[in-house]
Coordinates of C-alpha atoms (C1' of nucleotides) in Angstrom, one line a residue:
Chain A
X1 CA -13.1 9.9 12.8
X2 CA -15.3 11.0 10.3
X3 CA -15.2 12.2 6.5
X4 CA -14.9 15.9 6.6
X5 CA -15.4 16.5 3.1
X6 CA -18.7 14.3 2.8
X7 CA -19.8 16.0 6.2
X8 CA -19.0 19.5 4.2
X9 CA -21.3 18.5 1.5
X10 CA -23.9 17.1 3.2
X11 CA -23.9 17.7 6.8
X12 CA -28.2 17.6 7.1
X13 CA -27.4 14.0 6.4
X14 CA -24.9 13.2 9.1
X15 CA -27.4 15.5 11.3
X16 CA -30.0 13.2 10.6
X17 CA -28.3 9.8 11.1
X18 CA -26.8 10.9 14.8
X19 CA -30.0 11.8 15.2
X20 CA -31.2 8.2 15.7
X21 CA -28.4 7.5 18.0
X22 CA -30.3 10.5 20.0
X23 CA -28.2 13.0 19.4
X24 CA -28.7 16.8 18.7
X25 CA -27.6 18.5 15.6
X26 CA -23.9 18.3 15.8
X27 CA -23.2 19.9 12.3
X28 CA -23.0 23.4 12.7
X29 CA -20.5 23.4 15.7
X30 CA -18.2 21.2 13.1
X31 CA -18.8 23.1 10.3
X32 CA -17.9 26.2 12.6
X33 CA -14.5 24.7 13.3
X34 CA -13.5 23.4 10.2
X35 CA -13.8 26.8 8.3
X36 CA -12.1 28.6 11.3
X37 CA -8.9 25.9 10.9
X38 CA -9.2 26.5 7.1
X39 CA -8.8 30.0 7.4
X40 CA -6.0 30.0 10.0
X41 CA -4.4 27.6 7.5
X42 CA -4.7 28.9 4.0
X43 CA -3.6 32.2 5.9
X44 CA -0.4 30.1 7.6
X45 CA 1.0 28.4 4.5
X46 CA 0.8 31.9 2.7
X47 CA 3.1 33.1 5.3
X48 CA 5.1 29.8 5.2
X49 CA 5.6 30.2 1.6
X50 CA 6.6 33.4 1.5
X51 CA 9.2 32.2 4.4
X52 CA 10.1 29.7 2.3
X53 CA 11.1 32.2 -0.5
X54 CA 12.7 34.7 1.2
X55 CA 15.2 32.1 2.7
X56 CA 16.1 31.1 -0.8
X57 CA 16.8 34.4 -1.6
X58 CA 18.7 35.0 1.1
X59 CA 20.6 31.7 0.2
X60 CA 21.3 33.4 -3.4
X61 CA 22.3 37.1 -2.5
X62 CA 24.7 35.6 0.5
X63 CA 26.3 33.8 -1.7
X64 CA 27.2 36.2 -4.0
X65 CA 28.4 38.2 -1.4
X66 CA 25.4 40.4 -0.9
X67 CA 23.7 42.1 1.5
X68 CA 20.7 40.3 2.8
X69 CA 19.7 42.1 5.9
X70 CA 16.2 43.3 4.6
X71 CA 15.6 39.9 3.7
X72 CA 16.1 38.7 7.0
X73 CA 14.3 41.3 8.6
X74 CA 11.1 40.3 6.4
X75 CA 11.3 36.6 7.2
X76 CA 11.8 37.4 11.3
X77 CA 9.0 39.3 11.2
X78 CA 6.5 36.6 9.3
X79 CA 8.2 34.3 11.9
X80 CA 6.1 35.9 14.9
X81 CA 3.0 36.1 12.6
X82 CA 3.6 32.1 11.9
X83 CA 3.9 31.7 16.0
X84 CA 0.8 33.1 16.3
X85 CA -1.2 31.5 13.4
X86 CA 0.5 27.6 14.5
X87 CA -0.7 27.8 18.0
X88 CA -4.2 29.2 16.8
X89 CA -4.3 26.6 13.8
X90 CA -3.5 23.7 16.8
X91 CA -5.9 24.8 18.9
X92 CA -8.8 24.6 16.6
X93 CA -7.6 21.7 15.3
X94 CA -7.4 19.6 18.4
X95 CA -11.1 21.8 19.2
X96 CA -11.9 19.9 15.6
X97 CA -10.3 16.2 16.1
X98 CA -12.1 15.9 19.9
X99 CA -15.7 16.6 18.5
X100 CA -15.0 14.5 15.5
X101 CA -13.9 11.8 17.8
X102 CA -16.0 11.4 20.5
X103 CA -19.2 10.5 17.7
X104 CA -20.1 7.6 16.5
X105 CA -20.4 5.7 13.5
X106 CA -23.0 6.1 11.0
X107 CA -25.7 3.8 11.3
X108 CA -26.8 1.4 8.1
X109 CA -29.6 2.1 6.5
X110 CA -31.6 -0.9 7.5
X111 CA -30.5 -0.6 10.8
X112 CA -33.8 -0.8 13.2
X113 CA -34.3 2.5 14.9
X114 CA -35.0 2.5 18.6
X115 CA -33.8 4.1 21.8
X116 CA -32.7 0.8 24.0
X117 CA -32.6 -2.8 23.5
X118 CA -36.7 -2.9 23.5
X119 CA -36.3 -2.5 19.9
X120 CA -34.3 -4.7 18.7
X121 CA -35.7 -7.4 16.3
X122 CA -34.8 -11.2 16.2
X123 CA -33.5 -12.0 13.1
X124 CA -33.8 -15.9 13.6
X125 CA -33.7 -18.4 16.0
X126 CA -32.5 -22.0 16.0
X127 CA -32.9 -24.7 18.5
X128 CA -35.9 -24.6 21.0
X129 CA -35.3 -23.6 24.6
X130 CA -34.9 -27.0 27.2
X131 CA -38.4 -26.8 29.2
X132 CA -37.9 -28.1 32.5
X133 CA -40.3 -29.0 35.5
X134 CA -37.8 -27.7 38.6
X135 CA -35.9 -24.8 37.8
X136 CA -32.4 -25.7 36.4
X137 CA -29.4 -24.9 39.0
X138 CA -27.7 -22.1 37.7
X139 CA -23.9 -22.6 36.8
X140 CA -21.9 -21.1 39.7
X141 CA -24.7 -23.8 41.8
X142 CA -23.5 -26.5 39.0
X143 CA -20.0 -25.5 39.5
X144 CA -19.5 -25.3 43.1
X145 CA -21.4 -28.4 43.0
X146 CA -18.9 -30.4 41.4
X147 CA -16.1 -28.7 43.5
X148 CA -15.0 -27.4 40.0
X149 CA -15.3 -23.7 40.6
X150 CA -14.0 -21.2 43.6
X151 CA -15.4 -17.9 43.8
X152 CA -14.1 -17.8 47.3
X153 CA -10.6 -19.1 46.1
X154 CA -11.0 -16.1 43.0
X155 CA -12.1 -13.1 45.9
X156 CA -8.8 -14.1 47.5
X157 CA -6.5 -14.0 45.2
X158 CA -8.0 -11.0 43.3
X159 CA -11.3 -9.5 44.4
X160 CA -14.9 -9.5 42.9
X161 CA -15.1 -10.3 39.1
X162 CA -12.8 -13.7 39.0
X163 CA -12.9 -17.0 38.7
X164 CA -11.0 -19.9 39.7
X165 CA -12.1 -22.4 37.7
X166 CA -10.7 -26.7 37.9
X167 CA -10.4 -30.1 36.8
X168 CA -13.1 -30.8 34.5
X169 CA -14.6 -27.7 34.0
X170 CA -11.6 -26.3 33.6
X171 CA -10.9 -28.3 30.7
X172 CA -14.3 -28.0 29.6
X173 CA -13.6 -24.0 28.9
X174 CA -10.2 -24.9 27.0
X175 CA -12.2 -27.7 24.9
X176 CA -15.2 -24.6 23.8
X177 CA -12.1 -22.6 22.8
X178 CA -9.8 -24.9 20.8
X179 CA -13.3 -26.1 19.1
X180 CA -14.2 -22.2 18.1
X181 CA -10.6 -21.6 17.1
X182 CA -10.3 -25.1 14.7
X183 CA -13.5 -24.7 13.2
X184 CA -12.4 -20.7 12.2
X185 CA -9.4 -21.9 10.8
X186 CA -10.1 -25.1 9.2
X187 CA -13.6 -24.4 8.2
X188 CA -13.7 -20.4 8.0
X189 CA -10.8 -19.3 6.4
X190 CA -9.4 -17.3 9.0
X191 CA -5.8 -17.3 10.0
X192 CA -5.0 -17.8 13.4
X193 CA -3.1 -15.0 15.6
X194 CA -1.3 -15.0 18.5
X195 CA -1.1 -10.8 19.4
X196 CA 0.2 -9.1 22.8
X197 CA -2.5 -8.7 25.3
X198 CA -0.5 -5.0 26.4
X199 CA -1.0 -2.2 23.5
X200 CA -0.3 1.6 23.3
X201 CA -2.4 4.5 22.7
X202 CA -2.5 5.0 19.4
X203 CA -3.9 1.3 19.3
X204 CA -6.5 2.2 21.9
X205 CA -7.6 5.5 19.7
X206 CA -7.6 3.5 16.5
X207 CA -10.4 0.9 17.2
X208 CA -12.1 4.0 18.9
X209 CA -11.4 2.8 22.9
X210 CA -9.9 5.5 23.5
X211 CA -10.5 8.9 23.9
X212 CA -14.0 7.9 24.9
X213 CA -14.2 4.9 27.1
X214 CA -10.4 5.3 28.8
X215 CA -12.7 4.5 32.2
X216 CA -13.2 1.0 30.9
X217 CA -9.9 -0.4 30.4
X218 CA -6.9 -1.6 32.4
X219 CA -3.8 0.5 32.0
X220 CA -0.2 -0.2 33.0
X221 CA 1.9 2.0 34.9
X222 CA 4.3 2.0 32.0
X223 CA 1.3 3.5 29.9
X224 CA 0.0 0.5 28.1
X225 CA -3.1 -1.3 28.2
X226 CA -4.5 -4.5 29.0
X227 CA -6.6 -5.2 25.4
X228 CA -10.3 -5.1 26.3
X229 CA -11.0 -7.6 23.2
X230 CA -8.7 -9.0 20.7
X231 CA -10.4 -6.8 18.1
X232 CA -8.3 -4.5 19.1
X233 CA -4.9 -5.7 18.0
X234 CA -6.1 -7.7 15.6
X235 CA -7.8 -4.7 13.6
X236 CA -4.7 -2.7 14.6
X237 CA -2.3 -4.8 12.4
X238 CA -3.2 -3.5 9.3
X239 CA -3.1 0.4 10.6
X240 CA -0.7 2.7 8.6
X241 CA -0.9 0.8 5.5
X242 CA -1.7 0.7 2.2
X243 CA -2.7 -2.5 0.9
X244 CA -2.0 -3.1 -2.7
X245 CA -3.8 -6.0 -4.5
X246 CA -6.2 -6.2 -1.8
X247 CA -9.6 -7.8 -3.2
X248 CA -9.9 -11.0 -0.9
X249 CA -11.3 -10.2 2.7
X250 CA -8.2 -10.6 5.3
X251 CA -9.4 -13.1 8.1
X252 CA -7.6 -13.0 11.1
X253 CA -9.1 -15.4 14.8
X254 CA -7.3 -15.1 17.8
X255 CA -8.0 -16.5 21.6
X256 CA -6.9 -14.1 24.4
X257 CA -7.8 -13.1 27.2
X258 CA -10.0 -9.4 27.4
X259 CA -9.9 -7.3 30.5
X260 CA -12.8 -4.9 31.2
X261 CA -13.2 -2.6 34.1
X262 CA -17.1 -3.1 33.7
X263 CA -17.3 0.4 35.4
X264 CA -20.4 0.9 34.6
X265 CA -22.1 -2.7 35.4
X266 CA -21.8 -1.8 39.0
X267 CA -24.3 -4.4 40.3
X268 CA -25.0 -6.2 36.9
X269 CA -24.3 -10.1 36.8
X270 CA -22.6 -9.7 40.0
X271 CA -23.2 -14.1 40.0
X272 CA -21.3 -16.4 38.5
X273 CA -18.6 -15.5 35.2
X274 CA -21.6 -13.9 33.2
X275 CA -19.2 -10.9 33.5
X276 CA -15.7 -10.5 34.8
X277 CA -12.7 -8.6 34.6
X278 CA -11.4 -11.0 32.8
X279 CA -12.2 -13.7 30.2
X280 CA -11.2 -15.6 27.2
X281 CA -12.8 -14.7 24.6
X282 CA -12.4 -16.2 20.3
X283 CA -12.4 -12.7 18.2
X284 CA -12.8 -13.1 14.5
X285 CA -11.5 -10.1 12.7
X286 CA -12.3 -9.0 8.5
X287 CA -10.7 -6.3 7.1
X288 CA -12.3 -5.9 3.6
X289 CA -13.1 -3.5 0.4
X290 CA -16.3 -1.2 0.9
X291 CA -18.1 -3.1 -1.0
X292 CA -17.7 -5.9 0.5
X293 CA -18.2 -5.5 4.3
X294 CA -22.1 -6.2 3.9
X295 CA -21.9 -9.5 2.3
X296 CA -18.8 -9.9 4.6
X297 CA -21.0 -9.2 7.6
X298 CA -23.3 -11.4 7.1
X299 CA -20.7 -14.0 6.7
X300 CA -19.2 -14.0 10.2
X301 CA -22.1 -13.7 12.0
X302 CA -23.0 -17.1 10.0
X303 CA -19.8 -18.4 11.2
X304 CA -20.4 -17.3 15.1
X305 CA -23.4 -19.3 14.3
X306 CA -21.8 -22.5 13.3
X307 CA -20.3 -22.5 16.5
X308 CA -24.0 -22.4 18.4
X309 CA -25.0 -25.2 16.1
X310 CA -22.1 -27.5 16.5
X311 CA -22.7 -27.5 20.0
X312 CA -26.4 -28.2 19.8
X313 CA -26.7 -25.2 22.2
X314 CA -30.6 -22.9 21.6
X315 CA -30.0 -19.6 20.1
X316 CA -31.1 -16.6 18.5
X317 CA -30.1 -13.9 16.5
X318 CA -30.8 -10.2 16.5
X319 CA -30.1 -7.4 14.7
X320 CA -29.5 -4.1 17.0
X321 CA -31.7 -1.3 16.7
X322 CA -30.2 2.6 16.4
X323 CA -29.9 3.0 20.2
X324 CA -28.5 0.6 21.2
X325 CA -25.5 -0.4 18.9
X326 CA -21.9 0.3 20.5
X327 CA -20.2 3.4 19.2
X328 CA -18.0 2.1 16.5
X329 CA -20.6 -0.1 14.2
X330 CA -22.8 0.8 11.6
X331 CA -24.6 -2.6 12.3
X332 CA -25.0 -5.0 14.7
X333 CA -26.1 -8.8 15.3
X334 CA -26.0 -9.9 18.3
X335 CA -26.6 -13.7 19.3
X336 CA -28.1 -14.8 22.0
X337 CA -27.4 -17.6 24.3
X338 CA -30.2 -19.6 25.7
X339 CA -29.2 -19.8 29.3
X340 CA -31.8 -22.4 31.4
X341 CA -31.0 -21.1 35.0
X342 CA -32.7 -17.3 34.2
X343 CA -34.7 -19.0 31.4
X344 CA -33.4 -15.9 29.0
X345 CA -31.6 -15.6 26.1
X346 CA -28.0 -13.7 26.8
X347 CA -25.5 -12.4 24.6
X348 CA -22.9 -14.5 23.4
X349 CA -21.5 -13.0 20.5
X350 CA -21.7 -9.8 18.8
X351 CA -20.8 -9.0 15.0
X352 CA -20.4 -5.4 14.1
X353 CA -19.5 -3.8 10.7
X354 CA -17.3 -0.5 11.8
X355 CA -17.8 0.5 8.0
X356 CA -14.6 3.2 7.4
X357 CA -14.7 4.6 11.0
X358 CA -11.8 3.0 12.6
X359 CA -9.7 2.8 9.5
X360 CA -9.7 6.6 9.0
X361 CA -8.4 6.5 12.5
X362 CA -5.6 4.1 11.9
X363 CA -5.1 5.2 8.2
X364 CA -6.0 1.8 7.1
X365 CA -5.7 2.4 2.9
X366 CA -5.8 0.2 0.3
X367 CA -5.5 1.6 -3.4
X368 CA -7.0 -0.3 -6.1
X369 CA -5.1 -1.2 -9.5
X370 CA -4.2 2.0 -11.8
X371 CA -6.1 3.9 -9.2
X372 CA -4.7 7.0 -8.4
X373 CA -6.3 7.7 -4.7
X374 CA -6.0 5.1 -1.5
X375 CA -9.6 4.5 0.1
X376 CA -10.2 3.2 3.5
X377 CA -10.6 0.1 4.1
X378 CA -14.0 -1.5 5.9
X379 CA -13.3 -3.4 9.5
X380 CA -15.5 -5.8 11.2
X381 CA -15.5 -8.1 14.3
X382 CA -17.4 -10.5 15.7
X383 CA -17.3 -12.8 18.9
X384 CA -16.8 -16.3 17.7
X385 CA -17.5 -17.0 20.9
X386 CA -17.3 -15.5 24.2
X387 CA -15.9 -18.8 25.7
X388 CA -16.9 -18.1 29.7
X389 CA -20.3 -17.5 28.6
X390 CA -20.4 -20.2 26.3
X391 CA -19.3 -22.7 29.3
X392 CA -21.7 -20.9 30.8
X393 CA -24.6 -22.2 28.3
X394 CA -23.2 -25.8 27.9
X395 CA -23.2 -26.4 31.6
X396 CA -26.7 -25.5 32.0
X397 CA -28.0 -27.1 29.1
X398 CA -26.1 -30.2 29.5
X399 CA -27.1 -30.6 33.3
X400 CA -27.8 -34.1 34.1
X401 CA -30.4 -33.5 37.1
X402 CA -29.7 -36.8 38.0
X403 CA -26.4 -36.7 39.7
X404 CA -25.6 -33.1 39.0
X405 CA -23.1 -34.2 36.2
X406 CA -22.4 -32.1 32.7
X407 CA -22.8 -34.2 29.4
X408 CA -19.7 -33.1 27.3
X409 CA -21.2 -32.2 23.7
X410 CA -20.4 -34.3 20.9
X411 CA -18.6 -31.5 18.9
X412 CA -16.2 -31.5 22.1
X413 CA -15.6 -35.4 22.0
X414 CA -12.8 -34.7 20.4
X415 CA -10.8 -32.3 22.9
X416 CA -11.6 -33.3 26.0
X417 CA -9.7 -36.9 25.7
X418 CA -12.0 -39.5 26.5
X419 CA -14.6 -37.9 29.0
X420 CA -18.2 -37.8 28.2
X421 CA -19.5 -36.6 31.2
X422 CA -18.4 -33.9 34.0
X423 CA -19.0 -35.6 37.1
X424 CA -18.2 -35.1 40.8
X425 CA -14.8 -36.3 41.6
X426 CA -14.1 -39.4 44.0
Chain B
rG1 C1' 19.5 -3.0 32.9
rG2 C1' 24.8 -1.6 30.6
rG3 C1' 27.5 -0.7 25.9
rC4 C1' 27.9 0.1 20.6
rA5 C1' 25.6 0.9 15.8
rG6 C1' 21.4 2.5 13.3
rG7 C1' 16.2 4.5 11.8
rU8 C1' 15.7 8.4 4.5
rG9 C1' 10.6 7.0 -1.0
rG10 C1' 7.6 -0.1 -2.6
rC11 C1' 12.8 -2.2 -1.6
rA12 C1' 18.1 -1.3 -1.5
rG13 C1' 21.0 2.9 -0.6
rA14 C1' 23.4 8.3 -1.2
rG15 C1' 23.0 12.9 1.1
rC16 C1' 25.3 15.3 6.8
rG17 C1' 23.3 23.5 6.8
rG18 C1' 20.9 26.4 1.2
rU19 C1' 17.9 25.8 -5.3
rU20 C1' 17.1 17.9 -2.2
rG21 C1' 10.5 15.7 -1.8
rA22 C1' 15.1 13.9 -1.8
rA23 C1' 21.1 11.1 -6.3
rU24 C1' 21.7 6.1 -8.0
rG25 C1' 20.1 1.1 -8.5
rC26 C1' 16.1 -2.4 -8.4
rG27 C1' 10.9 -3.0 -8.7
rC28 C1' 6.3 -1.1 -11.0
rU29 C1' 3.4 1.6 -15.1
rG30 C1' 3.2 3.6 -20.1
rC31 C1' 5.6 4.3 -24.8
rU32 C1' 9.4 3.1 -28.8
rC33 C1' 11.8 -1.0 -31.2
rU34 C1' 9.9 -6.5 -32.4
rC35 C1' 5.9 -11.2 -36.0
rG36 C1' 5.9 -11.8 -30.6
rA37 C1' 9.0 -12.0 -26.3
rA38 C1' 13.5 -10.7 -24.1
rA39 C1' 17.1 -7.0 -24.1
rA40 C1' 17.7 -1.9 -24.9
rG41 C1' 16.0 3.2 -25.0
rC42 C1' 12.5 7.2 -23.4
rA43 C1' 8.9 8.9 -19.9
rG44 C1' 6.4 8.4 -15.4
rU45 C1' 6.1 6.3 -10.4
rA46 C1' 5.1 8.7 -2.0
rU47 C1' 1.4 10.4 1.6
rG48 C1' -1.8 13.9 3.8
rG49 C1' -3.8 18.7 3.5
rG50 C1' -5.2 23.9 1.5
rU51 C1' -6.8 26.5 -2.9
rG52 C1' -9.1 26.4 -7.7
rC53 C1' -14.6 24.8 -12.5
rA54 C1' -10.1 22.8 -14.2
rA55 C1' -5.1 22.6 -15.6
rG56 C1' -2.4 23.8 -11.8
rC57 C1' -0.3 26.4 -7.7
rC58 C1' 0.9 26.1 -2.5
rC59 C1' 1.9 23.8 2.6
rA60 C1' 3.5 19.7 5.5
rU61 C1' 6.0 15.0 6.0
rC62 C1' 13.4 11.9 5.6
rG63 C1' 11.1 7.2 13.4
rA64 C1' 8.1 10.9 17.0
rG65 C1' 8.2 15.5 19.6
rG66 C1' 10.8 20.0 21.0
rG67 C1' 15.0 23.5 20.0
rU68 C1' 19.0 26.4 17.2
rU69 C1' 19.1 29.1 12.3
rC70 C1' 17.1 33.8 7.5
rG71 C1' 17.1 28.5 5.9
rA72 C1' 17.5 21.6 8.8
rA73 C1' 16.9 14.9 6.1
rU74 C1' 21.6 17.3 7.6
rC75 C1' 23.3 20.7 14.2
rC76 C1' 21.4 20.2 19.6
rC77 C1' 17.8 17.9 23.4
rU78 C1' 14.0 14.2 24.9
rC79 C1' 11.4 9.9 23.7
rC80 C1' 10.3 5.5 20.7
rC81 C1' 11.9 1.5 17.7
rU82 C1' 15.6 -2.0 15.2
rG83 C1' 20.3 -4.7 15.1
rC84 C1' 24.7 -6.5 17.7
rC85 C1' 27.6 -7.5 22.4
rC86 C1' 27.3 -8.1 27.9
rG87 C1' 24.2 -9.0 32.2
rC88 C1' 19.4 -10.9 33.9
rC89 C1' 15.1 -14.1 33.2
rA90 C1' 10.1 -17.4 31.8

RNA sequence: GGGCAGGUGGCAGAGCGGUUGAAUGCGCUGCUCUCGAAAAGCAGUAUGGGUGCAAGCCCAUCGAGGGUUCGAAUCCCUCCCUGCCCGCCA
């Protein structure tokens, strides 16, 4: 949702902003509807006031033991006008609310502009790319392999999109995850979460899933849905409040499974667990002051980073130019994966600042001390990491061409009790 | 899943058809008193929206959505949620 009144003021400059998103003036058509629901309005709670009135009256002469019958006769016929005027107020309304929220955030300032991903700019880069004579297995090849991972087994039991993962690589993907989740909570300052995977609607609408991209998600036949990304609950939590005393950013990590429809990837990454219908992912979550969302930005993306670093894994970071940044953010790093088998870089993690976007949709308020108004809040979230794609990257960039083993990093020692290598089993 | 009891302001808790956006208490803010503090007293203290230069005025909101009525927090219907008991089950 958007600010009305800052679009009234100004709407050349919301014009201009969609307009590097590639969008057409969208302005006028709002402006159209807004005055027209204004109109209908002012006009309806004239009416309802005078309703309002008129019943008191009728309240006073009755009991006095008057006669009130004009009275009533006034107010029945303002009732059809009001009749009229709600269902034409709703209308436009609802006309108003769908427009509003089917557009996307405003993009920051020193947000690259660009149509597609051509144009977005590396920020930095850390580590340098594993050269190799022979090409590098990829991981389903590693995988199989080892007689650690089943696509077969995963068609079987659920169709294209899954994985059946075992024994030590199995554990491998538990190991990237509990590393990711201690080092947020210990080192980070997050708090960890534990949310339901199943939300409704209003849920959906408030991180902006829904009206827009219902086609990507699961939903349940009790009208729930299977969470695409923990971002969504864990933004939720705060929706329909009014934080008082809020100056410190809230940080909130969670590990849960996401579930995507990937509707549109028809043919993308069909290989391997690049992308699935489902797949753990670590979601780091800040809910913050306005002024604070930059510096807080900047912040978790450094703390995706960490994770990269810890596990000695090649990566770099970019920043997202206009066109290609997902609906809700007003900025975007994304970091990138070095991934030996495609000899690419791939995304592992994405940070986005949402700015105010998603909090006017869940009424996310906090109100500062002796202030008299609530302002939104700011909401941000970031990957901290994908895990499948991160076991992705450590199983390709800890292949031992030798026997077709994976080293175990040393940032996983800890978790993966006592094994330092993945090897074939008997 | 069955039965019972509930959902009111930051919290507790009245109201059960009319002037109640809502008593009272607590909390919070300001003032008075005090050397200061406490206590006490006084005043204020929801959210969203419309209108206006502003002061202000107006509308909506008592879980959500419908309905009855001149008028609903109060009556009726549907749904959601919470608590307790029974059943079932990781």
């Amino acid at each position: 949702m958007h600010d009305l009144k800052s679009l009234r003021d100004n709407p050349a400059a919301f014009d201009a902003n969609w307009a590097r998103r590639g969008l057409p003036p969208q302005t006028p058509a709002i402006l159209e509807l807004d005055e027209k629901r204004r109109k209908l309005q002012t006009e309806l709670q004239t009416a309802q006031s005078r309703r309002n009135e008129a019943s008191k009256e009728i309240g006073t002469v009755k009991s006095k033991g008057g006669d009130a019958g004009a009275l009533m006769a006034e107010v029945a016929s303002l009732k059809d006008k009001m009749a009229t005027l709600e269902i034409q107020e709703k209308e436009v309304a609802d006309q108003l609310t769908d427009v509003l929220s089917a557009l996307p955030n405003m993009v920051a300032d020193d947000v690259p502009d660009g149509e597609d991903e051509n144009s977005n700019v590396e920020v930095r880069i850390f580590g340098t790319p594993k050269k190799s004579n022979s090409a590098v297995p990829d991981h389903v090849a590693i995988g199989e392999a080892l007689g650690m991972m089943d696509f077969d087994a995963a068609a079987k039991v659920a169709g294209a999109r899954f994985s059946v993962n075992k024994g030590g690589i199995a554990r491998l993907h538990r190991a990237l995850a509990q590393l990711m989740l201690d080092t947020h909570t210990t080192e980070h300052g997050y708090t960890e979460v534990d949310p339901p995977l199943l939300v409704n609607d209003e849920v959906m609408y408030g991180t902006t899933q829904l009206p827009k991209f219902r086609d990507d998600q699961f939903g349940t036949t009790d009208g729930r849905w299977l969470i695409p990304t923990s971002e969504v609950v864990l933004t939720n939590l705060v929706r329909d409040e009014i934080l008082e005393n809020f100056e410190e950013p809230i940080r909130m990590t969670a590990m849960t499974p996401c579930f995507r429809k990937e509707a549109g990837s028809a043919g993308r990454d069909t290989r391997g667990i690049i992308r699935q219908h489902q797949f753990y992912k670590v979601e780091m979550v800040s809910i913050t002051r306005p002024e604070d969302s930059e510096a807080e930005h900047q912040r978790m993306t450094e703390c995706a980073e960490n994770i990269l670093k810890k596990l000695e894994l090649p990566f770099r970071t970019i920043v997202l130019c206009s066109g290609d940044m997902g609906f809700a953010a007003r900025k975007t790093y994304d970091l990138e994966v070095w991934v030996p088998s495609q000899e690419k870089f791939r995304e592992i993690s994405s940070c986005s600042n949402c700015g105010d976007i998603q909090s006017r949709r869940m009424k996310a308020r906090f109100k500062r001390p002796g202030a008299k108004d609530t302002e939104f809040v700011h909401t941000l979230n970031g990957s901290g990491l994908a895990v499948g794609r991160a076991l992705v990257a450590v199983m390709e960039n800890y292949y031992d061409p030798e026997d077709g083993g994976i080293f175990v990093p040393k940032a996983l020692l800890p978790y993966m009790g006592g094994v330092t290598k993945i090897v074939k089993a008997g």
